[in-house]
Amino acid sequence: MTFYVTTPIYYANSLPHLGHLYTMIVADTIARSKRQKGIETYFLTGTDEHGINIERAAEKSGRTPKEQADYVVSYYKKMTAEFGLDTAHGGYDIFMRTTEPFHYQGASELWRRCAKAKTPKGNDAIYKGHYEGWFCAACAEYKTEDEYQKPKTEGAPPTCLIHDIALDRVSEDGYFFRLSDYDEALLSVYESQPDFVRPESRRNEVISFVKGGLQDLSISRLKTSVSWGVPVPDDPEHTMYVWFEALINYITAIGFGNEEREKIVGFEKFWPALHLVGKDILRFHAVYWPAFLLAAGIELPRAIVAHGMWLDPNGRKMSKTLGNTIELDVLQQHFNVDAIRYFVLREMVFGQDGRFGYEGLIDRANSDLASGLGNLSSRTLTMIARYSEGRIPARQIAEDKLLFAKRTGVDTDETTVAGFIELARDQYLQQFEALNFSRALEVAWSIVARIDKIITDAKPWDLAKDENQKQTLDAILYRSAEAIRWLSVMLFPIMPQACTAIWNQLGLKATPGTHDPAKLIWGELEEGTTIGEVKPIFPRIDKNKVMSEITSGTETQQKPHATAADAVDNAQPKTETPTPTPVHHATEADAVGVTSFIEIGDFAKVDLRVGQVLSAERVPKADKLLLLKIDIGEAEPRQVLAGIAQYYEPEKLINRKVVIVANLKPRKLRGFESQGMVVAASYGEEGRPVIATFTEDVPNGARLK
Ligand code: MSP
């Protein structure tokens, strides 16, 4: 059995950012999960190096197009190594470059096959004609009237709705692909393989696009207008349209049209692929690409899966002008790679748009990783070191000690916890297979919560004081260690380094990367195994410190950034231009800014209470903070700190009804403990707070639900 997964190949005109990294992380995660199951897997990523946009970027930075591509590729290689995504770290198998000679060969072969082919309606698949229309260099796409902004001044060119740059007028003879003849054939593919385009919402978009009628596609340019491309076979005055040629990379990389490559990798062996793409380039992959393959008589891809876009925390598309892009250098410098992987997979509901902010990343890393998985693992291992001489303890409680165990409330039957974890594992894998990473991770964290609770309830530190409870203590620690073993196998594809570290700290050899999570059996962690050295896996991130480093870093780095890297970036309108709204394929959910949904149970976890302010005073030396005493119907009023001093006079708050998050973990601010949080709206650039209140009478302590 084999498996082949691809990311898009990235334009070699500009340096990568979070959006590019994301697809690589998803592909890498999928590839590792397949390898874990022993499936021979091939993972492709790479660069799309031809076309007018790269030619122009090169010209601007005084390089040849090949030098330009080499420069961008060297950055990609450095970046993928730093993020553990390259071959040396068990990541991609090929960094594909469309300037490779074998790609030229394979692309020519595919063209030839299409040129010989008849469409399903009996016409020549490729024909010569005249193209007259508008072209966006940044999209590398011809634009129809509803896809561009008409010029405000007469005679000026229209502009691209996505990039806001002037379109090129194209009027030349060239080759066309008779896409219009493929509508029925494509619709029958979508019909017969409902999983061909995923998720469902995107599939529906594709179907309605095809049903709306397909136009023939111009697939070449005159060499005199675009010279940087693969020559059309037997007609060197023309170069192939960059999208036509770039899509073919997915098969040339593994050997199509080149015997040597076929021997090294194997088209027969690995095709068809699972293509991961952003929703903005879905049409090329789900409509054009299958049509080319149908013409050439080649099997269609396994599936095309489209993910959403990363937006900033306020829901705006990332752009350099707005200054809201996530730079990979900054990410790499301040965060653990696995924390980044976890965050992007947990945060983005696959298929929908997601929001990325450093603060959100820090909060999640601290709560889910440092306080969650990391803490569970280190407290378990530390206790094993302390109470069990650093060896995995025995799991069974002997008959004569059962009563003692029962007295402490510990479930003496380990099958309860084993059953829970098995079920969670199955659900996790089901969600993972469906690429619902966010949901899968939620399920995995239910295991963390369960084991945490078992430990907290059993209080091993008390058990350790009583000789009669030695076996109870051992059993609890065994369950916890075994759960951690399971988690490190399950989560390995998502956090390979951290899971390997946990695995090794458990005293296990090699890596969890060769263990199939579906085959985990409870109790296979061997008693007596000597654990490894216990080290923190996810150190807590000091939010204020890191945020101020990032903020000052980005300010001072603006100049250094504007050196070599910018030579490339300036040449690319794609990320430089403030983009209005994402117009392409915008769904209703995008329009209202809904990016992820929670279950009602998630909401129920937040204990919101009506409170009344009894007193309010300023906090010395903290000009933003007010110290409030709030009655929420409990015996004692709560002391809550609120960052609203610049907007509210303390005395005016007295008696005011407010909403309090009552189950927020207490924390200390400026030496005062804050036992909850006042809920407020936040608006405007500086995030002006407006306290939530009630217009009707409501008793203190009433719950909001
Ligand atoms: N070269 C083409 C792909 C050819 S594949 C045969 C291309 N390159 S690209 O560099 O512009 O984009 C590559 C991928 O990055 C696309 O899938 C795109 O969706 C993704 N992203 C770019 N910005 C993004 C976000 N802000 N968020 C998520 N993905 C984003 O298109």
XYZ file of C-alpha atoms and ligand atoms in Angstrom:
736
model
C 0.000 0.000 0.000
C 1.249 3.488 -0.846
C 0.107 7.025 -0.275
C 0.928 10.295 -2.001
C 0.181 13.736 -0.562
C 0.989 17.126 -2.068
C 0.958 20.793 -1.112
C 0.597 23.392 -3.851
C 3.927 24.423 -5.296
C 4.564 27.974 -4.166
C 5.333 30.878 -6.463
C 9.044 31.514 -6.479
C 8.584 35.270 -6.604
C 8.039 35.760 -2.902
C 9.060 34.474 0.483
C 6.701 32.192 2.366
C 4.471 33.216 5.244
C 2.123 31.441 7.619
C -0.393 30.530 4.877
C 2.281 28.590 2.999
C 3.645 26.981 6.134
C 0.178 25.831 7.123
C -0.417 23.548 4.131
C 3.021 22.050 4.619
C 2.218 21.315 8.257
C -1.066 19.660 7.290
C 0.614 17.574 4.572
C 3.461 16.658 6.908
C 0.993 15.596 9.607
C -0.913 13.405 7.169
C 2.305 11.904 5.788
C 3.579 11.034 9.267
C 0.286 9.422 10.207
C 0.452 7.216 7.109
C 4.066 6.281 7.790
C 3.116 5.408 11.340
C 0.783 2.804 9.911
C 3.607 1.399 7.803
C 2.215 2.800 4.547
C 4.904 3.779 2.081
C 4.298 7.497 1.685
C 5.504 10.186 -0.666
C 5.109 13.827 0.312
C 5.660 16.587 -2.219
C 6.118 20.282 -1.748
C 8.045 22.747 -3.871
C 8.050 25.838 -6.011
C 6.275 27.069 -9.109
C 9.023 28.880 -10.942
C 7.795 30.024 -14.351
C 5.615 32.795 -15.673
C 5.419 36.519 -16.050
C 5.195 37.250 -12.319
C 8.498 35.579 -11.572
C 10.047 37.174 -14.632
C 8.967 40.595 -13.328
C 10.099 39.905 -9.760
C 13.504 38.904 -11.094
C 13.756 42.006 -13.234
C 12.972 44.252 -10.260
C 15.602 42.657 -8.079
C 18.230 42.580 -10.811
C 18.339 38.809 -11.073
C 17.682 36.343 -13.837
C 14.447 34.371 -13.311
C 16.461 31.289 -12.392
C 18.525 33.247 -9.864
C 15.315 34.611 -8.458
C 13.891 31.127 -8.096
C 17.133 29.812 -6.573
C 17.062 32.589 -4.025
C 13.493 31.885 -2.949
C 14.128 28.138 -2.929
C 17.137 28.540 -0.656
C 14.932 30.418 1.800
C 12.285 27.686 1.584
C 14.862 25.010 2.247
C 16.232 26.840 5.262
C 12.726 27.458 6.554
C 11.524 23.897 6.092
C 14.612 22.598 7.894
C 14.012 24.962 10.808
C 10.400 23.870 11.052
C 11.320 20.186 10.840
C 9.503 19.708 7.550
C 12.375 18.661 5.331
C 13.571 15.177 4.435
C 16.244 15.159 7.128
C 13.521 15.629 9.761
C 11.178 13.006 8.331
C 9.127 15.524 6.348
C 8.837 15.985 2.585
C 10.297 13.499 0.138
C 10.818 15.976 -2.659
C 11.148 19.699 -2.879
C 9.839 19.894 -6.405
C 11.061 22.623 -8.723
C 9.406 23.216 -12.067
C 12.768 24.239 -13.534
C 13.965 20.628 -13.260
C 14.700 19.113 -16.696
C 12.561 16.059 -15.900
C 9.614 18.387 -15.355
C 10.122 19.925 -18.797
C 10.107 16.423 -20.240
C 6.994 15.277 -18.409
C 5.092 18.504 -19.084
C 5.849 18.169 -22.804
C 4.664 14.572 -22.741
C 1.373 15.530 -21.145
C 0.862 18.346 -23.666
C 1.501 15.926 -26.507
C -1.022 13.467 -25.126
C -3.658 16.184 -24.793
C -2.841 17.451 -28.273
C -3.598 14.006 -29.672
C -6.758 13.545 -27.621
C -10.405 13.967 -28.499
C -12.767 15.476 -25.953
C -15.736 13.440 -24.641
C -17.766 15.300 -27.264
C -15.480 14.203 -30.071
C -13.523 17.404 -30.722
C -9.785 18.056 -30.591
C -8.860 18.685 -26.946
C -6.288 21.306 -27.939
C -6.803 23.754 -30.795
C -5.201 26.953 -32.012
C -7.043 30.242 -31.735
C -6.797 33.902 -30.814
C -6.992 35.125 -27.245
C -8.248 38.579 -26.446
C -8.703 39.515 -22.814
C -7.263 40.472 -19.425
C -4.705 38.614 -17.369
C -3.625 39.048 -13.731
C 0.091 38.318 -13.400
C -0.151 37.738 -9.650
C -3.034 35.240 -9.959
C -1.521 33.912 -13.206
C -5.104 33.842 -14.329
C -7.241 35.212 -17.147
C -10.039 37.334 -15.795
C -13.601 37.599 -16.984
C -15.687 40.737 -16.582
C -17.128 39.739 -13.224
C -13.666 38.995 -11.887
C -12.145 42.456 -12.287
C -12.744 46.004 -11.194
C -13.553 48.300 -14.115
C -11.181 51.289 -14.344
C -12.273 54.608 -12.890
C -10.599 56.583 -15.665
C -11.338 55.780 -19.253
C -8.620 53.976 -21.141
C -6.909 52.647 -17.971
C -6.721 48.870 -17.528
C -9.099 47.143 -15.116
C -7.696 45.912 -11.800
C -7.659 42.499 -10.159
C -10.259 42.151 -7.422
C -7.859 40.096 -5.347
C -4.576 41.926 -5.843
C -5.748 45.400 -6.751
C -3.117 45.595 -9.498
C -3.565 46.557 -13.143
C -4.340 43.645 -15.436
C -2.318 42.926 -18.584
C -4.050 43.126 -21.934
C -3.451 39.943 -23.888
C -4.203 39.794 -27.582
C -2.344 36.995 -29.297
C -2.619 33.738 -31.159
C -2.136 30.655 -29.071
C -3.374 27.260 -28.021
C -6.634 26.551 -26.262
C -7.774 23.644 -24.188
C -11.372 22.767 -25.019
C -12.572 22.836 -21.425
C -16.142 23.573 -22.491
C -16.455 19.978 -23.677
C -15.619 18.559 -20.245
C -18.566 19.804 -18.179
C -20.540 16.571 -18.218
C -17.467 14.405 -17.700
C -16.439 16.481 -14.699
C -19.915 16.557 -13.211
C -20.069 12.812 -13.413
C -16.741 12.577 -11.542
C -18.067 14.808 -8.732
C -21.267 12.784 -8.721
C -19.703 9.340 -8.644
C -16.921 10.261 -6.184
C -18.515 12.486 -3.549
C -15.176 12.660 -1.739
C -13.298 13.922 -4.778
C -13.584 17.545 -3.691
C -13.643 18.230 0.018
C -15.111 19.658 2.170
C -18.717 19.415 1.014
C -19.224 23.197 0.833
C -16.314 23.533 -1.579
C -17.548 20.610 -3.629
C -20.864 22.402 -4.067
C -19.073 25.543 -5.215
C -17.128 23.579 -7.789
C -20.248 21.843 -9.058
C -22.108 25.100 -9.490
C -19.111 26.649 -11.217
C -19.049 23.812 -13.746
C -22.822 23.866 -14.141
C -22.553 27.583 -14.856
C -20.765 26.706 -18.111
C -17.066 26.277 -18.811
C -15.038 28.480 -21.135
C -12.186 27.105 -23.177
C -8.863 27.871 -21.594
C -5.937 29.669 -23.208
C -2.960 27.426 -22.394
C -0.021 29.142 -24.071
C 1.646 32.514 -24.461
C 3.802 33.818 -27.237
C 7.432 33.433 -26.301
C 7.861 37.091 -27.161
C 5.521 38.066 -24.322
C 6.330 35.343 -21.749
C 9.671 33.717 -22.418
C 10.179 32.206 -18.940
C 8.263 28.991 -19.351
C 8.270 25.488 -20.777
C 8.212 25.595 -24.593
C 5.164 24.166 -26.332
C 6.263 20.892 -27.978
C 6.969 21.299 -31.685
C 6.113 25.008 -31.568
C 8.905 26.831 -29.730
C 7.409 30.246 -30.501
C 4.980 29.536 -27.637
C 5.433 28.771 -23.960
C 2.956 26.837 -21.855
C 0.524 28.747 -19.652
C 2.037 28.527 -16.189
C -0.955 26.906 -14.469
C -1.207 24.243 -17.170
C 2.432 23.403 -16.699
C 2.593 23.809 -12.923
C -0.226 21.371 -12.197
C 1.665 18.720 -14.122
C 4.408 18.859 -11.476
C 2.368 16.510 -9.335
C 3.002 13.708 -11.814
C 6.401 14.651 -13.236
C 7.804 14.648 -9.686
C 7.106 10.959 -9.337
C 8.189 9.869 -12.774
C 5.591 10.668 -15.415
C 7.390 11.224 -18.714
C 10.835 10.410 -17.362
C 12.147 6.887 -16.988
C 14.885 7.714 -14.559
C 12.519 9.479 -12.185
C 10.017 6.677 -12.600
C 12.721 4.312 -11.357
C 13.651 6.531 -8.410
C 10.100 7.207 -7.229
C 7.406 5.614 -9.345
C 4.359 7.168 -10.960
C 2.729 3.770 -11.147
C 3.548 3.162 -7.536
C 2.313 6.386 -5.950
C -0.301 7.980 -8.194
C -3.102 9.044 -7.482
C -2.382 11.814 -4.999
C -4.281 13.614 -2.297
C -3.916 17.300 -3.183
C -4.102 19.826 -0.355
C -4.820 23.353 -1.552
C -6.064 26.695 -0.277
C -9.628 27.490 -1.272
C -8.391 30.309 -3.539
C -6.821 27.857 -5.967
C -9.464 25.182 -5.841
C -10.807 25.770 -9.351
C -7.447 25.012 -10.925
C -7.178 21.754 -9.034
C -10.761 20.547 -9.066
C -11.782 21.629 -12.574
C -8.841 22.302 -14.884
C -6.458 19.639 -13.613
C -8.931 16.726 -13.800
C -9.932 17.891 -17.285
C -6.291 17.815 -18.454
C -5.872 14.363 -16.951
C -9.074 13.090 -18.543
C -7.781 14.335 -21.897
C -4.413 12.660 -21.396
C -6.052 9.422 -20.268
C -4.474 9.527 -16.823
C -6.164 8.443 -13.628
C -7.618 11.335 -11.615
C -6.265 12.372 -8.205
C -7.536 10.591 -5.116
C -9.047 13.820 -3.784
C -8.672 17.567 -3.687
C -9.022 18.986 -0.218
C -9.342 22.735 0.215
C -8.549 24.572 3.408
C -9.546 28.091 4.401
C -7.415 31.198 4.728
C -5.555 32.474 7.739
C -6.808 35.876 8.801
C -5.495 38.151 11.537
C -7.131 38.135 14.996
C -9.600 40.780 13.817
C -10.634 38.715 10.837
C -8.774 40.768 8.247
C -6.853 39.132 5.449
C -3.141 39.281 6.163
C -1.222 41.861 4.186
C 2.141 43.553 4.522
C 0.646 47.029 4.267
C -1.679 46.374 7.165
C 1.343 44.971 8.987
C -0.620 41.934 10.112
C 1.271 39.130 8.397
C 2.772 36.371 10.468
C 6.452 36.217 9.619
C 8.022 32.796 9.745
C 11.288 34.157 11.118
C 9.456 35.651 14.098
C 7.475 32.477 14.676
C 10.573 30.357 14.511
C 12.511 32.618 16.824
C 9.930 32.769 19.594
C 7.983 29.537 19.524
C 8.475 25.834 19.725
C 7.761 24.227 16.351
C 5.386 21.665 17.826
C 3.435 24.366 19.623
C 2.961 26.101 16.270
C 1.881 22.851 14.626
C -0.543 22.170 17.460
C -1.942 25.673 17.341
C -2.648 25.812 13.611
C -4.256 22.377 13.596
C -6.275 23.011 16.748
C -7.311 26.525 15.876
C -8.423 26.231 12.265
C -11.573 24.232 11.723
C -10.408 22.510 8.588
C -12.045 24.029 5.542
C -13.066 27.246 7.256
C -11.049 30.424 7.627
C -9.069 30.762 10.842
C -7.538 33.608 12.789
C -3.932 33.763 13.833
C -2.498 36.026 16.488
C 0.627 35.633 18.602
C -1.383 36.168 21.771
C -3.786 33.394 20.840
C -0.848 31.117 20.148
C 0.716 31.892 23.528
C -2.567 31.391 25.370
C -3.193 28.036 23.757
C 0.371 26.867 24.167
C 0.214 27.770 27.851
C -3.175 26.285 28.591
C -3.264 23.175 26.405
C 0.422 22.313 26.207
C 2.270 23.722 29.224
C -0.575 23.289 31.735
C -2.226 20.431 29.842
C -0.255 17.703 28.137
C 3.191 18.889 29.289
C 2.151 19.164 32.907
C 0.400 15.790 32.885
C 3.483 14.157 31.494
C 5.975 15.823 33.816
C 3.892 15.392 36.979
C 3.384 11.708 36.181
C 7.037 11.095 35.450
C 8.214 13.121 38.427
C 5.959 11.072 40.703
C 7.232 7.842 39.153
C 10.770 9.050 39.831
C 9.869 9.950 43.396
C 7.492 7.202 44.472
C 8.520 4.320 42.263
C 12.293 4.626 42.059
C 12.081 5.786 38.457
C 10.498 2.584 37.179
C 7.102 2.065 35.613
C 5.104 0.708 38.561
C 2.821 -2.328 38.685
C -0.664 -1.851 37.313
C -2.691 -4.387 39.315
C -3.892 -3.966 42.867
C -3.739 -7.269 44.732
C -6.933 -8.731 46.316
C -5.893 -7.918 49.863
C -5.309 -4.258 49.037
C -8.472 -3.673 47.048
C -10.416 -2.511 50.037
C -7.842 0.170 50.830
C -7.978 1.403 47.285
C -11.768 1.481 47.320
C -11.746 3.537 50.485
C -9.894 6.332 48.729
C -12.492 6.368 45.984
C -10.088 4.990 43.352
C -11.724 2.809 40.702
C -10.012 -0.522 41.273
C -11.028 -1.767 37.856
C -8.639 -0.325 35.298
C -10.895 -1.385 32.435
C -13.006 1.723 33.066
C -10.157 4.053 32.220
C -8.858 1.743 29.491
C -12.312 1.667 27.886
C -12.585 5.426 28.018
C -9.217 5.904 26.373
C -9.873 3.285 23.690
C -13.094 4.985 22.748
C -11.431 8.388 22.698
C -8.629 6.974 20.523
C -11.164 5.593 18.044
C -13.008 8.880 17.867
C -9.725 10.731 17.543
C -8.639 8.584 14.621
C -12.002 8.925 12.949
C -11.811 12.706 13.129
C -8.179 12.684 12.065
C -8.954 10.539 9.001
C -11.677 12.997 8.064
C -9.037 15.754 8.465
C -11.026 17.337 11.304
C -7.836 17.988 13.228
C -9.388 20.514 15.511
C -12.082 18.110 16.670
C -9.585 15.248 16.880
C -7.422 17.278 19.227
C -10.380 18.173 21.390
C -11.052 14.475 21.763
C -7.410 13.766 22.635
C -7.522 16.454 25.293
C -10.484 14.740 26.896
C -7.951 12.032 27.790
C -5.627 14.625 29.330
C -8.534 15.996 31.384
C -9.641 12.548 32.491
C -6.211 11.472 33.676
C -5.607 14.817 35.336
C -8.823 14.318 37.259
C -7.893 10.782 38.270
C -4.617 12.083 39.702
C -6.187 15.055 41.436
C -8.925 12.893 42.974
C -6.552 10.132 44.075
C -3.994 12.557 45.582
C -0.923 10.354 45.086
C 1.072 12.541 47.483
C -1.288 11.433 50.276
C -1.309 7.810 49.131
C 2.476 7.839 49.321
C 2.283 8.395 53.058
C 0.405 5.145 53.657
C 2.146 1.805 53.109
C -1.236 0.099 52.592
C -1.858 2.362 49.629
C 1.387 1.593 47.802
C -0.392 -0.539 45.209
C -3.148 2.036 44.770
C -0.493 4.660 44.142
C 1.307 2.387 41.679
C -1.890 1.627 39.796
C -2.720 5.327 39.466
C 0.756 6.149 38.205
C 0.679 3.215 35.797
C -2.632 4.378 34.314
C -1.285 7.840 33.908
C 1.969 6.671 32.290
C 0.117 4.311 29.981
C -2.261 7.096 28.945
C 0.744 9.272 28.162
C 2.221 6.491 26.042
C -1.010 6.323 24.072
C -1.114 10.082 23.679
C 2.452 10.216 22.421
C 1.620 7.690 19.694
C -1.678 9.343 18.789
C -0.288 12.854 18.723
C 3.027 12.002 17.069
C 2.003 13.116 13.555
C 0.954 16.476 14.975
C 3.846 17.072 17.384
C 6.642 14.717 16.359
C 9.429 16.195 18.463
C 7.444 16.607 21.664
C 5.879 13.157 21.402
C 9.239 11.547 20.797
C 10.571 13.364 23.864
C 7.666 12.139 26.013
C 8.132 8.633 24.624
C 11.810 8.646 25.510
C 11.161 10.084 28.953
C 8.861 7.122 29.547
C 11.952 5.026 28.964
C 10.797 3.744 25.582
C 13.182 3.228 22.711
C 13.216 4.784 19.226
C 10.135 6.801 18.369
C 6.356 6.605 18.529
C 6.502 7.310 14.786
C 6.525 3.621 13.941
C 3.587 2.616 16.119
C 0.121 2.495 14.631
C -2.248 4.239 17.061
C -5.086 1.985 15.907
C -3.136 -0.987 17.231
C -2.371 0.327 20.703
C -3.233 -2.163 23.391
C -3.852 -1.067 26.960
C -1.302 -2.482 29.319
C 1.558 -2.931 26.870
C 3.658 -0.435 28.756
C 6.007 -2.781 30.553
C 6.131 -2.649 34.299
C 9.648 -2.090 35.596
C 10.796 -0.040 32.601
C 13.289 2.550 33.783
C 12.082 5.979 32.815
C 14.366 8.537 31.173
C 15.441 11.915 32.418
C 12.405 14.085 33.117
C 12.586 17.433 31.345
C 9.877 19.970 30.658
C 8.383 19.408 27.206
C 6.480 22.645 26.800
C 7.921 25.369 28.996
C 5.418 28.064 29.934
C 5.658 31.112 27.723
C 5.904 34.448 29.471
C 3.272 36.270 27.467
C 4.241 39.834 28.347
C 7.900 39.191 27.724
C 7.449 37.408 24.404
C 4.836 39.883 23.185
C 7.066 42.821 23.938
C 10.002 41.080 22.254
C 7.886 40.423 19.185
C 6.538 43.957 19.091
C 9.905 45.612 19.543
C 11.478 43.070 17.194
C 9.065 43.806 14.389
C 9.559 47.521 14.843
C 13.333 47.375 14.771
C 13.381 44.639 12.207
C 11.431 46.598 9.677
C 14.648 47.955 8.207
C 16.714 44.781 8.192
C 13.711 43.048 6.716
C 13.758 45.502 3.902
C 16.997 44.105 2.505
C 17.444 41.003 0.462
C 14.088 39.585 1.376
C 12.309 42.684 0.306
C 14.040 42.687 -3.007
C 11.830 39.735 -3.661
C 8.832 40.869 -1.739
C 8.655 44.203 -3.482
C 8.317 42.389 -6.693
C 5.195 40.655 -5.601
C 1.996 42.568 -5.458
C 0.327 39.501 -4.025
C 1.329 40.112 -0.454
C 2.273 43.755 -0.755
C -1.034 45.194 -1.720
C -3.736 45.844 0.825
C -6.340 43.423 -0.312
C -9.932 44.496 0.131
C -12.041 41.558 1.182
C -11.414 37.969 0.157
C -13.707 37.900 -2.817
C -12.939 34.474 -4.150
C -15.342 31.771 -3.097
C -16.494 33.770 -0.075
C -19.154 31.804 1.740
C -21.868 32.993 4.049
C -19.795 32.001 7.040
C -16.951 34.169 5.775
C -19.302 37.064 5.355
C -20.405 37.062 8.959
C -16.926 36.312 10.218
C -17.781 32.950 11.741
C -14.561 31.026 11.757
C -15.098 28.192 14.156
C -17.960 26.701 16.085
C -18.066 25.343 19.593
C -20.413 22.813 21.072
C -22.961 23.951 23.636
C -20.970 21.939 26.167
C -17.930 24.135 25.485
C -19.954 27.213 26.270
C -21.359 25.610 29.401
C -17.819 25.375 30.746
C -17.770 29.141 31.200
C -19.527 30.117 34.416
C -20.919 33.582 33.756
C -22.616 35.287 36.711
C -24.428 38.497 37.376
C -22.455 40.625 39.809
C -22.781 44.013 41.480
C -19.876 46.338 42.105
C -19.568 47.052 45.831
C -16.345 49.049 45.685
C -13.890 50.231 43.064
C -10.496 51.833 43.448
C -7.417 52.517 41.395
C -4.406 50.230 41.725
C -1.278 52.146 42.735
C 1.319 52.388 39.946
C -0.954 50.671 37.430
C -2.769 53.301 35.443
C -4.928 50.801 33.581
C -6.196 48.723 36.483
C -9.169 49.050 38.801
C -9.577 46.854 41.864
C -13.229 45.894 42.212
C -15.132 44.077 44.930
C -18.078 42.371 43.308
C -21.004 40.602 44.907
C -21.921 37.524 42.893
C -24.265 36.041 45.479
C -21.501 34.182 47.334
C -20.690 34.486 51.040
C -17.790 36.841 50.296
C -17.539 39.368 47.459
C -15.033 38.564 44.737
C -11.953 40.686 44.243
C -11.524 41.308 40.536
C -8.993 43.397 38.656
C -10.143 45.032 35.456
C -8.082 46.918 32.880
C -10.622 49.703 32.508
C -9.182 52.527 34.617
C -8.542 54.745 31.612
C -12.185 54.641 30.623
C -14.202 54.413 33.867
C -14.175 56.586 36.976
C -14.136 54.114 39.896
C -16.891 55.842 41.878
C -19.271 55.727 38.920
C -19.101 51.951 38.913
C -20.460 51.489 42.429
C -23.716 49.482 42.423
C -23.392 48.798 38.732
C -24.552 45.340 37.595
C -21.871 43.524 35.634
C -21.156 40.109 34.155
C -18.375 38.065 35.706
C -16.529 35.009 34.455
C -16.709 33.231 37.788
C -14.703 30.083 37.089
C -11.613 31.703 35.661
C -8.475 30.451 37.362
C -7.437 33.114 39.916
C -4.260 34.955 39.013
C -2.113 37.624 40.567
C -1.749 41.029 38.977
C 0.394 43.706 40.601
C 0.341 41.770 43.846
C -3.450 41.456 43.956
C -5.306 38.254 43.308
C -7.993 38.562 40.655
C -10.793 36.064 41.236
C -12.637 36.374 37.967
C -13.055 38.692 35.043
C -15.458 41.462 34.156
C -16.977 40.955 30.702
C -16.723 43.938 28.390
C -16.963 44.668 24.708
C -13.823 45.951 23.106
C -13.807 48.180 20.075
C -11.754 50.580 18.036
C -8.044 50.565 17.360
C -7.066 50.768 21.027
C -9.652 48.218 22.147
C -11.829 50.543 24.194
C -13.725 48.525 26.823
C -17.479 48.872 27.378
C -18.753 46.906 30.356
C -21.658 44.523 29.712
C -24.676 45.232 31.898
C -28.462 44.693 32.224
C -31.369 46.993 31.620
C -33.760 44.857 33.668
C -33.547 43.863 37.327
C -31.610 40.683 37.969
C -30.350 39.171 41.260
C -26.647 38.902 41.980
C -25.272 35.449 41.251
C -27.807 34.617 38.496
C -26.162 32.476 35.857
C -25.946 33.511 32.205
C -26.629 30.679 29.807
N 1.785 28.532 -7.555
C 0.407 28.426 -7.222
C 0.029 27.001 -6.912
C 0.329 26.035 -8.026
S -0.026 24.397 -7.581
C 0.158 23.558 -8.977
C 0.078 29.315 -6.037
N 1.085 29.653 -5.251
S 0.982 30.633 -3.977
O 2.308 30.705 -3.476
O 0.359 31.849 -4.317
O 0.018 29.965 -2.956
C 0.215 28.700 -2.480
C -0.768 28.320 -1.413
O -0.671 29.168 -0.287
C -2.224 28.344 -1.858
O -2.829 27.119 -1.516
C -2.824 29.430 -1.029
O -4.150 29.153 -0.688
C -1.955 29.371 0.206
N -2.062 30.592 0.978
C -1.605 31.844 0.687
N -2.026 32.705 1.662
C -2.743 32.045 2.592
C -3.336 32.365 3.830
N -3.336 33.585 4.329
N -3.898 31.344 4.531
C -3.881 30.037 4.112
N -3.316 29.705 2.956
C -2.837 30.692 2.144
O -1.081 29.659 -5.846
